Short mmCIF file of C-alpha atoms and ligand atoms in Angstrom, two decimals:
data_model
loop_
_atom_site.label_atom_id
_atom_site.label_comp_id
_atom_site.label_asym_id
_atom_site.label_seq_id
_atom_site.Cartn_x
_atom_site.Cartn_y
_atom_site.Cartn_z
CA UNK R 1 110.70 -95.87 53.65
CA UNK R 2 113.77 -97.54 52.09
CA UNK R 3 116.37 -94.21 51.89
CA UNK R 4 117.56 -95.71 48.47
CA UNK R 5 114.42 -95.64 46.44
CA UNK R 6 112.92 -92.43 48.49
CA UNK R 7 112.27 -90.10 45.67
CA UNK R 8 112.41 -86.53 46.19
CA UNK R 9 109.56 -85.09 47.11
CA UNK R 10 108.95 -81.00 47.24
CA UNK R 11 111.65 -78.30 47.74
CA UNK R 12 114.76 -79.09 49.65
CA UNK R 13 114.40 -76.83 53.00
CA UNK R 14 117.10 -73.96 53.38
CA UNK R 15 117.89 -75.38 56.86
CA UNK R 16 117.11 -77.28 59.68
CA UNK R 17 114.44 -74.57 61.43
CA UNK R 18 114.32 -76.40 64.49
CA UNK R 19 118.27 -75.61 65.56
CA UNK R 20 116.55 -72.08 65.75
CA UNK R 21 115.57 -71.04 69.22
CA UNK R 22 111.71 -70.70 68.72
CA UNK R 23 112.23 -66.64 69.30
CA UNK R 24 114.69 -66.64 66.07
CA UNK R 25 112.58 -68.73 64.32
CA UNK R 26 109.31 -66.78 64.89
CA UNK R 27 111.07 -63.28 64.22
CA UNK R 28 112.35 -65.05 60.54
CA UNK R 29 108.59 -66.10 59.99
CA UNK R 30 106.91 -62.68 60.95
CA UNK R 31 109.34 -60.49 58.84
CA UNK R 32 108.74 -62.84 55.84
CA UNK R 33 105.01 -62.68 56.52
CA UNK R 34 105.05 -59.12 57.24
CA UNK R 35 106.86 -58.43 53.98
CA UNK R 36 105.43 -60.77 51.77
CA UNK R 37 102.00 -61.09 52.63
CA UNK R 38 99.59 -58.91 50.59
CA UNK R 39 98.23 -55.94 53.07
CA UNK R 40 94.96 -56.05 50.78
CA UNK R 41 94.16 -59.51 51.73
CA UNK R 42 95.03 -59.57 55.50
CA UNK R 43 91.88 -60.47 57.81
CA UNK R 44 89.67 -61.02 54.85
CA UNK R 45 86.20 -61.40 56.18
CA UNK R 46 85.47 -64.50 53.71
CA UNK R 47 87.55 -67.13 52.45
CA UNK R 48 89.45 -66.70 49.67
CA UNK R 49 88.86 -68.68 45.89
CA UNK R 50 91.88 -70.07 44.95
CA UNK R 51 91.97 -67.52 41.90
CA UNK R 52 92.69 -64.79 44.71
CA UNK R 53 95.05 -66.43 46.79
CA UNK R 54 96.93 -68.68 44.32
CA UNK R 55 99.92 -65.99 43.64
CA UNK R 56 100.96 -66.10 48.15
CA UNK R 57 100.00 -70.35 48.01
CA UNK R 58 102.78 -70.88 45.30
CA UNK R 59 105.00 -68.76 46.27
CA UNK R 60 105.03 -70.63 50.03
CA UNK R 61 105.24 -73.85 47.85
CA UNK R 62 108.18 -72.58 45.94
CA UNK R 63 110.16 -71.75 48.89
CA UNK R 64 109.33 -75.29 50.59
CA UNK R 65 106.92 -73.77 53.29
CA UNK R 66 103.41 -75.18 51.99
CA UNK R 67 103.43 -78.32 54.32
CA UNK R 68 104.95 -76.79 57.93
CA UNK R 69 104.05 -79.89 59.59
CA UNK R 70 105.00 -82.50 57.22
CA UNK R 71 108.30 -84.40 57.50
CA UNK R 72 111.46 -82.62 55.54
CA UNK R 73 111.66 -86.33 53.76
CA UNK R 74 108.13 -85.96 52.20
CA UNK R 75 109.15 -82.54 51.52
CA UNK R 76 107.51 -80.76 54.39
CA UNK R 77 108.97 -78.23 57.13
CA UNK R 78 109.24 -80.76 59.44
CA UNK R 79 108.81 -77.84 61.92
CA UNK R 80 108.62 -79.66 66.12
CA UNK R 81 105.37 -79.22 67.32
CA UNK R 82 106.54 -75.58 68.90
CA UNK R 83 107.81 -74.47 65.95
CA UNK R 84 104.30 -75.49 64.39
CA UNK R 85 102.42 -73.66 66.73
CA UNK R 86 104.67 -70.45 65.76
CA UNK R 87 104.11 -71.04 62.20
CA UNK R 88 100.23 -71.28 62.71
CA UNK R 89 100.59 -68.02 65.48
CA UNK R 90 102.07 -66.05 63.27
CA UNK R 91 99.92 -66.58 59.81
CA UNK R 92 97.43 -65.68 62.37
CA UNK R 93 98.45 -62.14 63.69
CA UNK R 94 98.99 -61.76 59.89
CA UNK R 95 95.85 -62.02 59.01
CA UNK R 96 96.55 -64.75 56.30
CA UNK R 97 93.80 -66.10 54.24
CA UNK R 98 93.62 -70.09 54.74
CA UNK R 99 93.77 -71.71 51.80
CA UNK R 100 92.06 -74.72 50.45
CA UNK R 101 94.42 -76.64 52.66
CA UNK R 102 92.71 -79.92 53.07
CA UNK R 103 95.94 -82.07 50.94
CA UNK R 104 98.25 -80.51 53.05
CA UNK R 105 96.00 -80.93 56.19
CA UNK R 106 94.63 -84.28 55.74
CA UNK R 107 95.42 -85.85 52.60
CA UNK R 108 99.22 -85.80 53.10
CA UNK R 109 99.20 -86.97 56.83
CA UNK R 110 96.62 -89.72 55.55
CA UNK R 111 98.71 -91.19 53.02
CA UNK R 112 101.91 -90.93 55.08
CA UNK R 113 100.27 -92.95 57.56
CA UNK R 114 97.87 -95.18 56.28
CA UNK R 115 98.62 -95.46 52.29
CA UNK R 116 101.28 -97.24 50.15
CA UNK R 117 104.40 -96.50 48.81
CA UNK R 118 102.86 -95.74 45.03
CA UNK R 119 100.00 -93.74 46.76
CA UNK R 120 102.07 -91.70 48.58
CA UNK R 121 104.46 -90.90 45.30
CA UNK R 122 101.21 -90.09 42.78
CA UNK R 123 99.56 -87.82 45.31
CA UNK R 124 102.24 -86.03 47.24
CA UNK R 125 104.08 -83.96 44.96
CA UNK R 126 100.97 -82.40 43.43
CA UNK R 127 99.88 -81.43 46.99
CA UNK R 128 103.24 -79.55 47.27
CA UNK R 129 103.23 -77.87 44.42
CA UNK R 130 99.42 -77.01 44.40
CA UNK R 131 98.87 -78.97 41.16
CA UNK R 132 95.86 -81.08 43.48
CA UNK R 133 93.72 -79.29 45.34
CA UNK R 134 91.68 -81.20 47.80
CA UNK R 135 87.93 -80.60 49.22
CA UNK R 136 86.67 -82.79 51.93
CA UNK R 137 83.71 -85.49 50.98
CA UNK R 138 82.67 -86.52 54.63
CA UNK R 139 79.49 -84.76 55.74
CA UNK R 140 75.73 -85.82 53.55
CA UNK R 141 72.50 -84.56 53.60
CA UNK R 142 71.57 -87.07 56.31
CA UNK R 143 75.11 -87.32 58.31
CA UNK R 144 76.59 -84.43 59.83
CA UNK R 145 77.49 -84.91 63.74
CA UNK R 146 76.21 -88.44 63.36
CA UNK R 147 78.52 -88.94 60.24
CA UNK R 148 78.73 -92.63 60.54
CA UNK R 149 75.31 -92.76 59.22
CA UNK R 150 76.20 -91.84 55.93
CA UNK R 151 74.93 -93.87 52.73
CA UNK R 152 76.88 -92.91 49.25
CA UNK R 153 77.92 -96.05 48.27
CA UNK R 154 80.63 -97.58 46.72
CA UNK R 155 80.42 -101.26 45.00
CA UNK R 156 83.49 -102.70 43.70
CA UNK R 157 83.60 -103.39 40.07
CA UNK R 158 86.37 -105.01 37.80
CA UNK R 159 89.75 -102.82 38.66
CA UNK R 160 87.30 -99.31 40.07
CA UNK R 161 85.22 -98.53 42.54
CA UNK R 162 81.31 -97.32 41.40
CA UNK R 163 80.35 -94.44 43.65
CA UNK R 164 77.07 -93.44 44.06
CA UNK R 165 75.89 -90.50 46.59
CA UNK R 166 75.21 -87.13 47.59
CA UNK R 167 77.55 -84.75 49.87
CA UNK R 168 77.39 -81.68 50.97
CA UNK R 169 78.73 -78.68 52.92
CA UNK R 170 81.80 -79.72 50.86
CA UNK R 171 84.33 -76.51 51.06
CA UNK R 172 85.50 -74.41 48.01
CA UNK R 173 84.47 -78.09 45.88
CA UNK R 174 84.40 -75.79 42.99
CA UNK R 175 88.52 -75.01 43.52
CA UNK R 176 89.27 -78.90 44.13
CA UNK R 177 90.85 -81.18 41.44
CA UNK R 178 90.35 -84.12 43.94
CA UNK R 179 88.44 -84.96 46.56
CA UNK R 180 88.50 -87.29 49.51
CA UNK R 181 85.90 -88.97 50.43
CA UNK R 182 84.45 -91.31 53.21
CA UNK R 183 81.66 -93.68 51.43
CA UNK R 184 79.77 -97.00 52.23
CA UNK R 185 81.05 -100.13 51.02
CA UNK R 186 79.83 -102.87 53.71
CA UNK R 187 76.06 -102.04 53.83
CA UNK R 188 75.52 -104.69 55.92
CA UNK R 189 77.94 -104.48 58.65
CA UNK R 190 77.95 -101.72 61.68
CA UNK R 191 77.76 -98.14 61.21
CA UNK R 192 81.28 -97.60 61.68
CA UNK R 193 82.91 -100.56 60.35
CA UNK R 194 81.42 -100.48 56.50
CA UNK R 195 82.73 -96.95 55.36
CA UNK R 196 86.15 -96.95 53.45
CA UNK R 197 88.46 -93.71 52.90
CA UNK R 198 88.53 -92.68 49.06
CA UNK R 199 90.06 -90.49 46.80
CA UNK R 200 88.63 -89.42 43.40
CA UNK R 201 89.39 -87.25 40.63
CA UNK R 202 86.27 -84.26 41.03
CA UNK R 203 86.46 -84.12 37.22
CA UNK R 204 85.40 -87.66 36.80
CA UNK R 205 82.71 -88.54 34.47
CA UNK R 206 79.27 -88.39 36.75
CA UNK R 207 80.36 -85.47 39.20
CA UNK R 208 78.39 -82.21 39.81
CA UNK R 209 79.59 -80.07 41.66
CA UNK R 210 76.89 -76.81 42.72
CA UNK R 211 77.82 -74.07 44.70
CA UNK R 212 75.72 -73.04 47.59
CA UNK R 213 74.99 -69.46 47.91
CA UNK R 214 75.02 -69.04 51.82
CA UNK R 215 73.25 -65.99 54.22
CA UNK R 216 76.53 -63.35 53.31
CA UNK R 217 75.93 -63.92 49.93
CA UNK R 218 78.89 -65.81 49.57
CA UNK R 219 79.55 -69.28 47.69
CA UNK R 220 82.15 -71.40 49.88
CA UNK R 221 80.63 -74.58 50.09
CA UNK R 222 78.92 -77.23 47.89
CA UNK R 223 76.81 -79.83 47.21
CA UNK R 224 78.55 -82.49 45.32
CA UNK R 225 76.47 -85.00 43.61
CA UNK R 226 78.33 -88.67 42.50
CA UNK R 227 76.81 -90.58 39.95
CA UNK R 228 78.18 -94.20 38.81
CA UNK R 229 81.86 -92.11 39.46
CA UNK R 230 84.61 -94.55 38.67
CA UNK R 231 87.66 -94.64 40.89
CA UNK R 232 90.11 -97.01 40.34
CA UNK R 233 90.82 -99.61 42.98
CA UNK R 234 94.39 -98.80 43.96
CA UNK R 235 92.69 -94.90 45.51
CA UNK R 236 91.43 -97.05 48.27
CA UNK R 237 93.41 -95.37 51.30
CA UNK R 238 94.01 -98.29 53.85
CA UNK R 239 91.95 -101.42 53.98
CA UNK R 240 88.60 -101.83 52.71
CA UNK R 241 86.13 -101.03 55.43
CA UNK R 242 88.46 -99.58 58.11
CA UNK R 243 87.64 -95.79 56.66
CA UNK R 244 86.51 -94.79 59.65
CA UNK R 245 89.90 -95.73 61.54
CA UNK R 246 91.98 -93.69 58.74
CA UNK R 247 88.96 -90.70 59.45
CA UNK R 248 89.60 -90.39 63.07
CA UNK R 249 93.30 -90.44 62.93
CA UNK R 250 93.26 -86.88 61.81
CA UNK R 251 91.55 -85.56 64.96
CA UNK R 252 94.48 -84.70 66.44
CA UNK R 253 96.93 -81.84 67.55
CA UNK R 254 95.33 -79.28 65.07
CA UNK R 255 91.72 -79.64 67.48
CA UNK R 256 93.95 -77.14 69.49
CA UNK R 257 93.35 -74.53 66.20
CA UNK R 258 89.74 -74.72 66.68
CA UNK R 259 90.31 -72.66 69.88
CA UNK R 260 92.58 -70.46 69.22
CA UNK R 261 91.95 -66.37 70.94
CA UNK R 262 92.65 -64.95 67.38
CA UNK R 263 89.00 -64.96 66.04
CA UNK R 264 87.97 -62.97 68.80
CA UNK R 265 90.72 -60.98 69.15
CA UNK R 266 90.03 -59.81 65.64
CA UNK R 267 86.68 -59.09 66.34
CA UNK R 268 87.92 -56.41 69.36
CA UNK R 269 89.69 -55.13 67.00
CA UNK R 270 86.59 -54.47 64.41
CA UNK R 271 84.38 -54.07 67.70
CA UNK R 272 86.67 -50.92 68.71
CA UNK R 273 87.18 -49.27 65.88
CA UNK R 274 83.58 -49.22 65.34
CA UNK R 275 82.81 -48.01 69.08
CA UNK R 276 85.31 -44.67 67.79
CA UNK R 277 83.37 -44.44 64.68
CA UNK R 278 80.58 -44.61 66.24
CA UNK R 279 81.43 -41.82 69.17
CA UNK R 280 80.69 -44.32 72.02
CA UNK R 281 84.07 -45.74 72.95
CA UNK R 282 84.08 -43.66 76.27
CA UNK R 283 80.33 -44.45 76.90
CA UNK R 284 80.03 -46.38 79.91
CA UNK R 285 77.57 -48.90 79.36
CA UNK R 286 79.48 -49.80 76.23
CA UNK R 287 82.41 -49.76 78.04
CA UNK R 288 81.43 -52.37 80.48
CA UNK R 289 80.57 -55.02 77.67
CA UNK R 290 83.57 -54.21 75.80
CA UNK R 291 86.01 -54.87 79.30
CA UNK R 292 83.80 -57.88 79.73
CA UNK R 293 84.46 -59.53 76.67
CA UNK R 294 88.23 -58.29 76.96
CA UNK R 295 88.35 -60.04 80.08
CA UNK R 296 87.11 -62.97 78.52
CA UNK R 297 89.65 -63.46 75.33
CA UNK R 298 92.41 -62.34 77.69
CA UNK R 299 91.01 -65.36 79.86
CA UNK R 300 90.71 -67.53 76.70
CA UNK R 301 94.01 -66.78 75.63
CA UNK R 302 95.35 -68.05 78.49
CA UNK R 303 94.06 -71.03 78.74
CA UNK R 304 94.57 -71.50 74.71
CA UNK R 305 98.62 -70.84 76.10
CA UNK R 306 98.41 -73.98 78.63
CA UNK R 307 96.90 -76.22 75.91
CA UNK R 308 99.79 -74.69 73.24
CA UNK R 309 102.32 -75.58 75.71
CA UNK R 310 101.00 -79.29 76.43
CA UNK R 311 101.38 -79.36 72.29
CA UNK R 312 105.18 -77.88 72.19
CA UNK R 313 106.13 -80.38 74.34
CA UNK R 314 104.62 -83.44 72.30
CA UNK R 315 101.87 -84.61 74.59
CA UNK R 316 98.52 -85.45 72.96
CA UNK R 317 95.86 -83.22 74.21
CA UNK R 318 93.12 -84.85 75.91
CA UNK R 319 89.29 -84.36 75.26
CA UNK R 320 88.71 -80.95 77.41
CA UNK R 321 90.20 -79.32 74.62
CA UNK R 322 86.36 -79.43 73.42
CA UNK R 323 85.79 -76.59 76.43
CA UNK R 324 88.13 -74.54 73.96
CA UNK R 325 86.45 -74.97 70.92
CA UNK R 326 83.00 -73.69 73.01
CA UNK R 327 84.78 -71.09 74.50
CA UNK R 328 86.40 -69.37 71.34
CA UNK R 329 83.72 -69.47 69.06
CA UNK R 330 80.73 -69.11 71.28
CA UNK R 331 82.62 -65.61 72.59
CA UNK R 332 83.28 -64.65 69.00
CA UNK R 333 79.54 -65.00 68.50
CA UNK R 334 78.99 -62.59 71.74
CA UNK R 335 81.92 -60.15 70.12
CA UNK R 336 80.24 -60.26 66.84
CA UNK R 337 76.52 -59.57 68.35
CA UNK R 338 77.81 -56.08 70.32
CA UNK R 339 79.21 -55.14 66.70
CA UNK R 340 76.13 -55.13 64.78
CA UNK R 341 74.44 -53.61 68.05
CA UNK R 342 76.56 -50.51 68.24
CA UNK R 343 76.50 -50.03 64.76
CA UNK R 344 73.09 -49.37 65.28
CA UNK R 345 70.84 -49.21 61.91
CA UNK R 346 74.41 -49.52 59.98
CA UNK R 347 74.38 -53.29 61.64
CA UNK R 348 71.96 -54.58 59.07
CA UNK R 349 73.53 -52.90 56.20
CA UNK R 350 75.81 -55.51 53.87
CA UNK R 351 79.00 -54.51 52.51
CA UNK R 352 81.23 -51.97 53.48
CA UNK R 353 80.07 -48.95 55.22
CA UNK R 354 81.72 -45.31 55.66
CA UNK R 355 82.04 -43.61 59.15
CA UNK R 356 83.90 -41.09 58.51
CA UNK R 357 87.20 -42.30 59.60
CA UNK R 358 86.97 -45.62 58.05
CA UNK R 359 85.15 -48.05 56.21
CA UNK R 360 84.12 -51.17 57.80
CA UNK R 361 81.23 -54.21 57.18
CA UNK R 362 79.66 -54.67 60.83
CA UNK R 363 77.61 -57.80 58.94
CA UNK R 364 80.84 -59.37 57.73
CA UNK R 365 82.18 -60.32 60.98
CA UNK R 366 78.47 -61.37 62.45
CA UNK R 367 78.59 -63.86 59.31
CA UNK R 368 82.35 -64.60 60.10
CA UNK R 369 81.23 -65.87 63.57
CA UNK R 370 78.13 -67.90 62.82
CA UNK R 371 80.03 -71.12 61.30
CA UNK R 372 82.81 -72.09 64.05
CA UNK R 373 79.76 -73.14 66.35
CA UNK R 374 79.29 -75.72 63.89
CA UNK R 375 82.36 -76.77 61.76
CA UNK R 376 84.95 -79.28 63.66
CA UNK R 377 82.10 -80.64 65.53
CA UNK R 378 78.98 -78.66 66.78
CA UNK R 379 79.29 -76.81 70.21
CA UNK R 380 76.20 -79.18 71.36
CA UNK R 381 78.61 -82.25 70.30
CA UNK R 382 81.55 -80.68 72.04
CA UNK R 383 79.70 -79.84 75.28
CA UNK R 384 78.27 -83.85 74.79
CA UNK R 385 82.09 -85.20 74.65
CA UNK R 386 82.67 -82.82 77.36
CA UNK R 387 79.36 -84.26 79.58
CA UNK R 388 80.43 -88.01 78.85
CA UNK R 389 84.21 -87.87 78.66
CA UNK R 390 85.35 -84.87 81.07
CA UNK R 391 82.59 -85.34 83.56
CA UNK R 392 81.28 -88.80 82.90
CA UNK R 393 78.09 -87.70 83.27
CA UNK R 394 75.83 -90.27 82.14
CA UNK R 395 74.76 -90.59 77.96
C1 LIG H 401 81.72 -73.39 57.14
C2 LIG H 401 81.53 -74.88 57.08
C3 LIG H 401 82.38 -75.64 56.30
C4 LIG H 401 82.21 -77.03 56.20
N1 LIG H 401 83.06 -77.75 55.39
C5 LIG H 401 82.87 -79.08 55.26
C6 LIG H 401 83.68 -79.83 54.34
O1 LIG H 401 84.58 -79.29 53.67
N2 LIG H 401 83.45 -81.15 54.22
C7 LIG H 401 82.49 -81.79 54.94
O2 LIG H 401 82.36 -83.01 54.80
N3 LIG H 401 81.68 -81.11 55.79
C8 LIG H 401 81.85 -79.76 55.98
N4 LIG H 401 81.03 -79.04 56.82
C9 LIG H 401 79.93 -79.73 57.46
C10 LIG H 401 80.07 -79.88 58.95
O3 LIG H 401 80.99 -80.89 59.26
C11 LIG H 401 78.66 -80.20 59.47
O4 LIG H 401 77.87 -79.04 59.25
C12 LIG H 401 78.66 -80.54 60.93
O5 LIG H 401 79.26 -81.80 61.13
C13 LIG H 401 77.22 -80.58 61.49
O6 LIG H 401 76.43 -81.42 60.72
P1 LIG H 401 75.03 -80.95 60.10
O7 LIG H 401 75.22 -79.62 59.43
O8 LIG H 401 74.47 -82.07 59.32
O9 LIG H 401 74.10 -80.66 61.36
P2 LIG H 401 73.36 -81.79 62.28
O10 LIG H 401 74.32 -82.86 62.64
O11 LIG H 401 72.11 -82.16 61.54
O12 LIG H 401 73.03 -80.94 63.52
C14 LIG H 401 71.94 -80.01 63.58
C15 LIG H 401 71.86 -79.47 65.01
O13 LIG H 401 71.60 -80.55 65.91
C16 LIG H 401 72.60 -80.61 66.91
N5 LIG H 401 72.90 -82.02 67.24
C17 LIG H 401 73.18 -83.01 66.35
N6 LIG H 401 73.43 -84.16 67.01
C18 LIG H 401 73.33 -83.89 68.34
C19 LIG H 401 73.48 -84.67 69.53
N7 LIG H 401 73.81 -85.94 69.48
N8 LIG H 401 73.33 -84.04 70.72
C20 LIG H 401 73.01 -82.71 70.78
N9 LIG H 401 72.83 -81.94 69.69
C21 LIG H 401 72.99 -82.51 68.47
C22 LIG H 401 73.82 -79.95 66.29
O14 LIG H 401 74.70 -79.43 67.26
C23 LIG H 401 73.18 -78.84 65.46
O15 LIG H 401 72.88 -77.74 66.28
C24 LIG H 401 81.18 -77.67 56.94
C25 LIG H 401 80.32 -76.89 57.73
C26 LIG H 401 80.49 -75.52 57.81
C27 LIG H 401 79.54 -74.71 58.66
#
């Protein structure tokens, strides 16, 4: 970037947060969470709609803390990986709602690697200010784990770009303004090498966007049909038929999140309070599967601590980090089983229930814990990468 035309992008940071020690730092962050951050929505056992989390998302923008991990000249944090990893530790203990994150995430990162000057100053400063809100076109009907396979297609005509496809599984598509998208534009050529990286407007003429209505009753993903949608040339994010090049780059540092002890360590939390509600925290046979799965997030968290420290000091992390991925979610799953089990016939109730003491929805965190076995890669795809690039087993 040429320092004399770089415009300005988002909210000039208050100070440089990495001449903080990272135990200053994370005490400023957890007091401003702490304060700040609605006790209403902490831990919610769904993800938010934008409508509900807007008023915490623009106030973070306002204060220059939407992008932690972007660089304080594209109007990010610029926080050193450490500082990152605080940032992320913290909104966790918090119990902050993610938003729909995917321009900060992806989008940004994208374009500040891969896109041009012109892209980079049309789509940024709407991702810092929340103006754009991104949803992720990637996975089809007929590509999921093997997403190279997948067929909407995109045929170049005059100055746009004719898309023509399904997707699907597309998160909170119904909050998005824009969405990125990987589509086919070399039909002929190898699975990988004719898919280009796009970005469209989701109110185009010849979108439809239809929520799906999953097992909690919830509607957080969609299907998003593209029909003859024109988008013009110049949203082509780096060259034409190198998509899946700009797609991989952003498999990076934040697999580490995938693995992360908080998940479970929420659901002790829920599986606990329950056991008291339920008059069997002393019992001993329930005692024994709690300490087991204690003993297993303690051990989880540990190992989550050696792969946070490889990060803080800048290395890349290398492809065991899969065996975190299985580990964390596949242990939430166990967590979330023993809930519904000792809440007994309250475990197929939905909603909140009353014991006494406290409300609490056994159901919600069972839900919670089915879809990180399959987001971010499957745990049969991690334990593959595992097989054939941990233990070279053979494919
Ligand atoms: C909560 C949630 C949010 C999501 N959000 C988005 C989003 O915003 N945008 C987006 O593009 N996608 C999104 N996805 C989709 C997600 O990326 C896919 O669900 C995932 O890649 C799996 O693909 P699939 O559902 O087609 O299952 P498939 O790939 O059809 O897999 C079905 C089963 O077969 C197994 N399997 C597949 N291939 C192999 C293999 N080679 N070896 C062994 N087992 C295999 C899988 O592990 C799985 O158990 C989301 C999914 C979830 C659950």
């Amino acid at each position: 970037m040429n320092a004399s035309t770089t415009p300005q992008y988002g909210v000039p940071q208050a100070q440089d947060w990495n001449a903080l020690s990272d135990d200053a730092f994370r005490a400023l962050i957890r007091d401003d969470f702490e304060t700040h951050y609605p006790v209403a929505q902490r831990f919610a056992p769904r993800r938010l709609r934008w409508s509900e989390n807007h008023d915490w998302y623009l106030r973070m923008s306002a204060k220059g803390w939407i992008a932690p991990a972007w660089p304080v000249a594209f109007g990010g944090m610029g926080l050193a990986p450490s500082k990152l990893l605080i940032f992320f530790e913290e909104q966790e203990r918090c119990g902050i709602a993610r938003f729909q994150d995917h321009g900060v995430q992806m989008v940004g990162p994208v374009l500040m690697k891969f896109g041009t000057e012109a892209q980079r100053e049309r789509f940024l400063p709407p991702i810092l200010s929340c103006e754009h809100i991104w949803c992720q076109g990637y996975s089809e009907p007929n590509a999921g784990s093997d997403l190279a396979s997948l067929s909407t297609r995109a045929v170049r005509d005059g100055d746009d770009f004719v898309i023509t496809g399904q997707k699907i599984w597309t998160t909170l598509a119904h909050d998005a303004t824009h969405m990125f998208a990987l589509v086919r534009t070399d039909p002929d050529a190898k699975k990988q090498e004719g898919i280009s990286f796009m970005l469209l407007d989701i109110h185009s003429p010849g979108v439809r966007v239809r929520p799906i209505r999953d097992i909690a009753g919830t509607e957080e993903f969609c299907e998003v049909f593209l029909d003859g949608v024109r988008t013009h040339h110049t949203n082509l994010v780096g060259e034409l038929n190198r998509g899946w090049t700009v797609a991989k780059s952003l498999l990076g540092f934040e697999r580490i999140f995938l693995g992360s002890p908080k998940m479970p360590e929420y659901g002790l939390l829920v599986l606990r309070s329950l056991a008291r509600a339920r008059g069997v925290i002393d019992d001993p046979v329930f005692r024994d599967k709690l300490v087991g799965l204690e003993l297993d997030v303690a051990h989880l968290a540990d190992s989550y601590g050696q792969y946070a420290a490889t990060v803080a000091r800048g290395e890349n992390l290398g492809p065991d980090v899969s065996m975190l991925k299985i580990w964390a979610s596949e242990t939430f799953q166990r967590i979330a089983d023993l809930i519904v089990e000792t809440a007994g016939p309250f475990g197929a109730l939905a909603g909140d229930v009353d014991f006494g003491q406290e409300s609490l929805n056994p159901l919600a965190t069972f839900y919670k814990a089915r879809v990180p076995t399959i987001y971010g890669g499957s745990s049969e795809i991690q334990r593959n990468i595992l097989a054939r690039q941990v233990l070279d087993l053979p494919g």
